[in-house]
Coordinates of C-alpha atoms in Angstrom, one line a residue:
M28 CA 32.8 -4.1 6.4
A29 CA 31.2 -2.5 9.5
G30 CA 30.1 1.0 8.8
K31 CA 30.6 0.8 5.1
P32 CA 27.7 2.2 3.0
L33 CA 25.9 -0.7 1.3
M34 CA 22.9 -0.6 -1.0
E35 CA 22.1 -3.5 -3.3
L36 CA 19.5 -6.2 -4.2
R37 CA 20.2 -9.8 -3.1
W38 CA 18.5 -12.7 -4.7
D39 CA 16.9 -15.4 -2.6
P40 CA 17.3 -18.5 -4.8
I41 CA 15.0 -20.6 -2.6
L42 CA 11.9 -18.3 -2.5
R43 CA 12.9 -16.7 -5.8
E44 CA 12.6 -13.1 -4.8
W45 CA 14.7 -10.0 -4.3
V46 CA 15.7 -8.7 -0.9
L47 CA 16.4 -4.9 -0.7
I48 CA 19.6 -4.1 1.4
S49 CA 20.4 -0.6 2.6
N50 CA 22.3 0.3 5.7
I51 CA 21.5 3.9 4.9
R52 CA 18.1 3.3 6.4
R53 CA 19.4 2.9 9.9
L54 CA 20.4 6.6 10.0
R55 CA 16.8 7.8 9.6
P56 CA 15.3 9.7 12.6
W57 CA 13.0 7.8 14.8
Q58 CA 9.9 9.8 15.9
P59 CA 11.8 12.9 17.0
S60 CA 10.2 15.2 19.6
G61 CA 9.9 18.9 19.0
F62 CA 10.9 18.7 15.3
C63 CA 9.2 17.4 12.2
P64 CA 11.0 17.6 8.8
F65 CA 7.6 17.4 7.0
C66 CA 6.0 20.5 8.5
P67 CA 5.9 23.7 6.5
G68 CA 8.9 26.0 6.8
N69 CA 11.6 23.4 6.9
P70 CA 14.4 23.2 4.3
E71 CA 12.7 20.4 2.3
T72 CA 9.2 21.8 2.5
G73 CA 9.0 25.6 2.4
Y74 CA 5.6 27.2 2.5
G75 CA 2.4 27.5 0.4
W76 CA 1.7 23.9 -0.5
R77 CA -1.2 21.4 -0.1
A78 CA 0.8 18.3 -0.4
L79 CA 4.4 17.4 -1.5
I80 CA 6.3 14.5 -3.0
L81 CA 9.9 14.5 -1.7
E82 CA 12.9 12.4 -2.3
N83 CA 13.4 10.0 0.6
R84 CA 16.7 11.0 2.3
Y85 CA 17.2 7.4 3.6
P86 CA 16.3 5.3 0.5
M87 CA 16.3 1.6 -0.3
L88 CA 16.8 2.5 -3.9
M89 CA 18.4 5.4 -5.9
E90 CA 18.7 6.5 -9.5
S91 CA 22.5 6.0 -9.5
P92 CA 23.3 3.5 -6.8
P93 CA 26.8 2.1 -6.1
D94 CA 27.8 -1.1 -7.8
P95 CA 26.6 -4.2 -5.8
S96 CA 29.0 -6.5 -4.1
T97 CA 30.0 -9.8 -5.8
H98 CA 29.7 -13.3 -4.3
W99 CA 31.0 -16.6 -5.5
F100 CA 27.5 -18.2 -5.1
Y101 CA 24.8 -15.7 -4.6
S102 CA 23.4 -13.2 -7.1
T103 CA 23.2 -9.5 -6.5
A104 CA 22.0 -6.5 -8.5
K105 CA 22.0 -2.7 -8.4
S106 CA 19.4 -1.1 -6.2
V107 CA 18.4 1.2 -9.0
G108 CA 15.1 3.0 -8.6
R109 CA 13.5 5.8 -6.6
C110 CA 12.1 6.2 -3.1
Y111 CA 9.7 9.1 -2.4
V112 CA 7.8 10.4 0.6
V113 CA 4.3 11.7 0.0
V114 CA 3.5 14.4 2.6
E115 CA -0.3 14.4 2.5
T116 CA -1.0 17.7 4.3
P117 CA 0.7 20.6 6.0
E118 CA -1.2 19.7 9.2
H119 CA 0.9 17.8 11.6
G120 CA -1.5 16.7 14.3
I121 CA -4.2 14.7 12.5
D122 CA -4.4 11.0 13.3
D123 CA -5.1 9.7 9.8
I124 CA -5.6 10.6 6.2
S125 CA -9.3 9.8 6.6
D126 CA -9.5 13.0 8.7
L127 CA -8.8 15.0 5.6
P128 CA -11.6 16.3 3.3
V129 CA -12.3 14.2 0.2
D130 CA -10.9 17.0 -2.1
Q131 CA -7.5 16.9 -0.2
I132 CA -7.3 13.1 -0.6
E133 CA -8.2 13.4 -4.2
Y134 CA -5.4 16.1 -4.6
V135 CA -2.9 13.6 -3.1
L136 CA -4.1 10.8 -5.4
R137 CA -3.7 13.0 -8.5
M138 CA -0.1 13.9 -7.4
I139 CA 0.6 10.2 -7.2
I140 CA -1.0 9.5 -10.6
N141 CA 1.2 12.2 -12.1
K142 CA 4.2 10.7 -10.5
V143 CA 3.3 7.3 -12.1
R144 CA 3.3 9.0 -15.5
E145 CA 6.6 10.7 -14.8
E146 CA 8.4 7.5 -13.7
S147 CA 6.9 5.0 -16.1
G148 CA 9.2 6.1 -19.0
R149 CA 12.4 5.4 -17.1
D150 CA 14.3 2.3 -18.2
Y151 CA 14.6 0.9 -14.7
A152 CA 11.0 1.5 -13.6
H153 CA 9.3 -1.9 -13.7
Y154 CA 6.8 -1.3 -10.9
F155 CA 5.3 1.7 -9.0
L156 CA 4.4 0.7 -5.5
W157 CA 2.4 3.3 -3.4
F158 CA 2.0 2.3 0.3
R159 CA 1.0 3.9 3.6
N160 CA 2.0 2.7 7.1
K161 CA 0.0 4.0 10.0
G162 CA 0.8 3.6 13.7
R163 CA 3.8 3.0 16.0
E164 CA 3.0 -0.7 15.9
I165 CA 3.8 -0.8 12.2
G166 CA 7.1 1.0 12.9
V167 CA 6.3 4.4 11.6
S168 CA 9.4 6.6 12.2
L169 CA 7.7 10.0 11.6
T170 CA 4.2 10.7 12.7
H171 CA 3.3 13.6 10.3
P172 CA 0.7 12.2 7.8
H173 CA 2.6 10.7 4.9
S174 CA 2.9 7.7 2.6
Q175 CA 5.7 6.4 0.4
I176 CA 6.4 5.4 -3.2
Y177 CA 9.0 2.8 -4.3
V178 CA 9.8 2.8 -8.0
L179 CA 11.2 -0.7 -8.4
P180 CA 13.4 -2.4 -11.0
F181 CA 11.4 -5.6 -10.5
I182 CA 7.8 -6.7 -9.8
P183 CA 7.2 -7.3 -6.1
S184 CA 6.8 -11.0 -5.3
R185 CA 3.2 -10.7 -3.9
V186 CA 2.1 -8.9 -7.0
E187 CA 3.9 -11.4 -9.2
R188 CA 1.9 -14.2 -7.5
E189 CA -1.3 -12.3 -8.2
I190 CA -0.3 -11.9 -11.8
G191 CA 0.4 -15.6 -12.2
S192 CA -2.9 -16.5 -10.7
A193 CA -4.8 -14.0 -12.8
K194 CA -3.2 -15.2 -16.0
E195 CA -3.9 -18.8 -15.3
Y196 CA -7.5 -18.0 -14.4
F197 CA -7.9 -15.9 -17.6
D198 CA -6.4 -18.6 -19.8
S199 CA -8.7 -21.2 -18.3
K200 CA -12.0 -19.3 -18.0
G201 CA -11.6 -16.3 -20.3
R202 CA -12.5 -13.9 -17.4
C203 CA -10.7 -11.7 -14.9
L204 CA -10.2 -13.4 -11.6
F205 CA -10.5 -10.1 -9.7
C206 CA -13.8 -9.3 -11.5
D207 CA -15.2 -12.7 -10.4
V208 CA -14.0 -12.1 -6.8
L209 CA -15.7 -8.7 -6.8
N210 CA -18.9 -10.2 -8.2
A211 CA -18.9 -12.9 -5.6
E212 CA -18.4 -10.4 -2.8
V213 CA -21.1 -8.1 -4.1
R214 CA -23.5 -11.1 -4.5
D215 CA -22.8 -12.3 -1.0
G216 CA -23.0 -8.8 0.4
I217 CA -22.2 -9.8 3.9
R218 CA -18.6 -8.7 3.7
V219 CA -19.1 -5.5 1.8
I220 CA -18.1 -2.5 3.9
Y221 CA -19.0 0.4 1.6
S222 CA -19.5 1.0 -2.1
N223 CA -20.0 3.9 -4.5
E224 CA -20.5 4.3 -8.2
H225 CA -17.0 3.2 -9.2
W226 CA -15.5 1.2 -6.3
V227 CA -16.4 -1.5 -3.8
S228 CA -14.8 -1.9 -0.3
F229 CA -15.0 -5.3 1.3
M230 CA -13.4 -7.7 3.7
P231 CA -12.3 -10.7 1.6
F232 CA -13.8 -14.2 2.2
Y233 CA -10.2 -15.3 2.6
S234 CA -9.0 -12.4 4.8
H235 CA -5.5 -12.8 6.3
W236 CA -5.5 -9.9 8.8
P237 CA -8.2 -9.3 11.4
F238 CA -9.6 -6.2 9.8
E239 CA -8.5 -6.5 6.2
I240 CA -10.1 -4.3 3.5
H241 CA -9.8 -4.6 -0.2
I242 CA -11.0 -1.8 -2.5
Y243 CA -11.7 -2.9 -6.1
S244 CA -12.6 -0.8 -9.1
R245 CA -15.9 -1.8 -10.6
R246 CA -14.4 -1.2 -14.1
H247 CA -11.7 -3.6 -15.3
V248 CA -8.7 -1.4 -15.4
Q249 CA -5.0 -2.1 -14.9
L250 CA -3.2 1.1 -13.9
V251 CA -4.1 4.1 -11.8
T252 CA -3.2 6.3 -14.7
D253 CA -6.2 4.8 -16.6
L254 CA -8.8 6.1 -14.2
S255 CA -11.2 8.8 -15.2
N256 CA -11.6 12.0 -13.2
D257 CA -14.9 10.7 -11.7
E258 CA -13.2 7.4 -10.7
V259 CA -10.3 9.3 -9.0
H260 CA -12.8 11.4 -7.1
S261 CA -14.8 8.3 -6.1
L262 CA -11.6 6.5 -5.0
A263 CA -10.8 9.4 -2.7
Q264 CA -14.3 9.2 -1.2
I265 CA -14.2 5.4 -0.6
L266 CA -10.7 5.6 0.8
K267 CA -11.9 8.2 3.3
V268 CA -14.9 6.2 4.4
S269 CA -13.1 2.9 4.5
L270 CA -10.1 4.2 6.5
C271 CA -12.4 6.1 8.8
G272 CA -14.4 2.9 9.6
L273 CA -11.1 1.1 10.1
T274 CA -9.5 3.6 12.4
H275 CA -12.7 4.0 14.5
V276 CA -13.7 0.4 14.8
F277 CA -12.5 0.4 18.4
S278 CA -13.7 3.1 20.8
S279 CA -10.4 4.0 22.5
K280 CA -7.7 2.8 20.1
S281 CA -7.0 4.0 16.6
M282 CA -6.3 1.1 14.3
P283 CA -2.7 0.7 13.0
Y284 CA -2.7 -0.4 9.3
I285 CA -0.8 -1.0 6.1
L286 CA -2.2 0.2 2.8
V287 CA -0.8 -0.9 -0.5
M288 CA -1.9 -0.1 -4.1
H289 CA -1.6 -3.1 -6.4
Q290 CA -1.6 -2.2 -10.1
A291 CA -0.1 -3.7 -13.2
P292 CA 3.6 -3.4 -13.9
L293 CA 4.8 -0.4 -15.9
K294 CA 6.5 -2.5 -18.6
G295 CA 4.6 -5.1 -20.6
S296 CA 0.9 -5.9 -21.2
Y297 CA -1.3 -7.4 -18.4
P298 CA -4.9 -7.2 -19.6
F299 CA -5.9 -9.9 -17.2
Y300 CA -4.8 -7.9 -14.1
H301 CA -7.1 -5.6 -12.1
L302 CA -6.2 -2.4 -10.1
H303 CA -7.0 -2.6 -6.4
I304 CA -6.0 -1.4 -3.0
E305 CA -5.3 -3.7 0.0
I306 CA -5.5 -2.5 3.6
Y307 CA -4.3 -4.6 6.6
G308 CA -5.7 -3.6 10.0
I309 CA -3.5 -5.5 12.4
L310 CA -5.4 -5.4 15.8
R311 CA -7.6 -8.3 16.7
E312 CA -9.1 -6.3 19.6
E313 CA -8.2 -3.0 21.2
D314 CA -5.5 -4.6 23.3
K315 CA -4.5 -7.5 21.1
M316 CA -2.3 -7.4 18.0
K317 CA -2.3 -10.0 15.3
Y318 CA 1.3 -11.1 14.9
A319 CA 2.7 -12.8 11.9
A320 CA 4.5 -15.5 13.8
G321 CA 5.4 -19.2 13.4
M322 CA 2.7 -20.4 11.1
E323 CA 2.5 -17.1 9.1
M324 CA 6.2 -16.3 8.8
G325 CA 7.6 -19.8 9.0
G326 CA 4.9 -21.7 7.3
G327 CA 3.6 -19.0 5.0
N328 CA -0.1 -19.5 5.8
F329 CA -2.1 -17.1 7.8
T330 CA -4.4 -18.1 10.7
Y331 CA -7.5 -16.0 11.4
D332 CA -8.7 -15.9 15.0
A333 CA -12.2 -14.7 14.4
V334 CA -14.8 -14.8 11.5
P335 CA -14.4 -12.4 8.6
E336 CA -18.1 -11.9 8.3
E337 CA -18.4 -10.8 11.9
N338 CA -15.5 -8.4 11.6
A339 CA -17.0 -7.0 8.4
Q340 CA -20.1 -6.2 10.3
R341 CA -18.1 -4.4 12.9
L342 CA -16.5 -2.3 10.2
R343 CA -19.9 -1.5 8.6
D344 CA -21.2 -0.5 12.0
S345 CA -18.1 1.8 12.5
V346 CA -18.7 3.4 9.1
L347 CA -22.4 4.0 9.8
R348 CA -21.6 5.4 13.3
S349 CA -18.6 7.6 12.5
C350 CA -17.9 8.1 8.8
I351 CA -20.8 8.7 6.4
K352 CA -21.7 12.2 7.3
G353 CA -19.8 14.9 5.3
T354 CA -18.4 12.5 2.7

């Protein structure tokens, strides 16, 4: 079996979740020097663009994947779906998307929204996951500013847990769980990082990662395609400020992070769910990473080696010091 191309989904019957298998991924280039496939003028990019959405050449999923293997005990399924790379700017040397002007971030968001509309009609498209990994510590293989899209044939397990909690809360109280979380954070105020007319950025009371930021829409909305033009513009603005505060919270080290958009599934009705973005800043201090280790990976519960309210203050200070002007 060594060297044989393999791409499939494998079901974990104990945790009840899919694992994506693709040995094609090991062929992808790792931070090459002197060459960037995402810069203008390369075969995939050409010239004259502000941002691009490209097919991922080393995907976990594809529209016509090979048939999965069979096993006498375990369940497998086809890795049907799509994987895209969102090249956010022609500029190679910027540190973070927050260094881009608001109108460029808005342009990228509108491209992603259009891609949601395009993909949502496909039979296999059950979930549209947009995410952004930043920093060598996260394992970013190419440093040109980019994010990724996975169009999945299933609902990611973390989102599925959120959906279950939100439905149970709604059935019990008749209200949106996320709206109540947002109201609690705004009422407390001490963990709010930044807010504008349509969005609130805050460090949750129950933060898992040292510098975790959640961005909630003030309006109860399920899908990014349901946002108004003003809401998309405001989202670009609060993303810029929040990420700027995060990346500059330390004076000599840019924060590595993971950003993920959680929206409702593309199939079915989820009126109790609430669109939001989660960002996980993984450094505890400039020279100390937060590792998901024994308790987190083995036990499934995070430990937090500080106080969220104090780290929220550090983020607010960073925003005021570095990020408000020009937004």
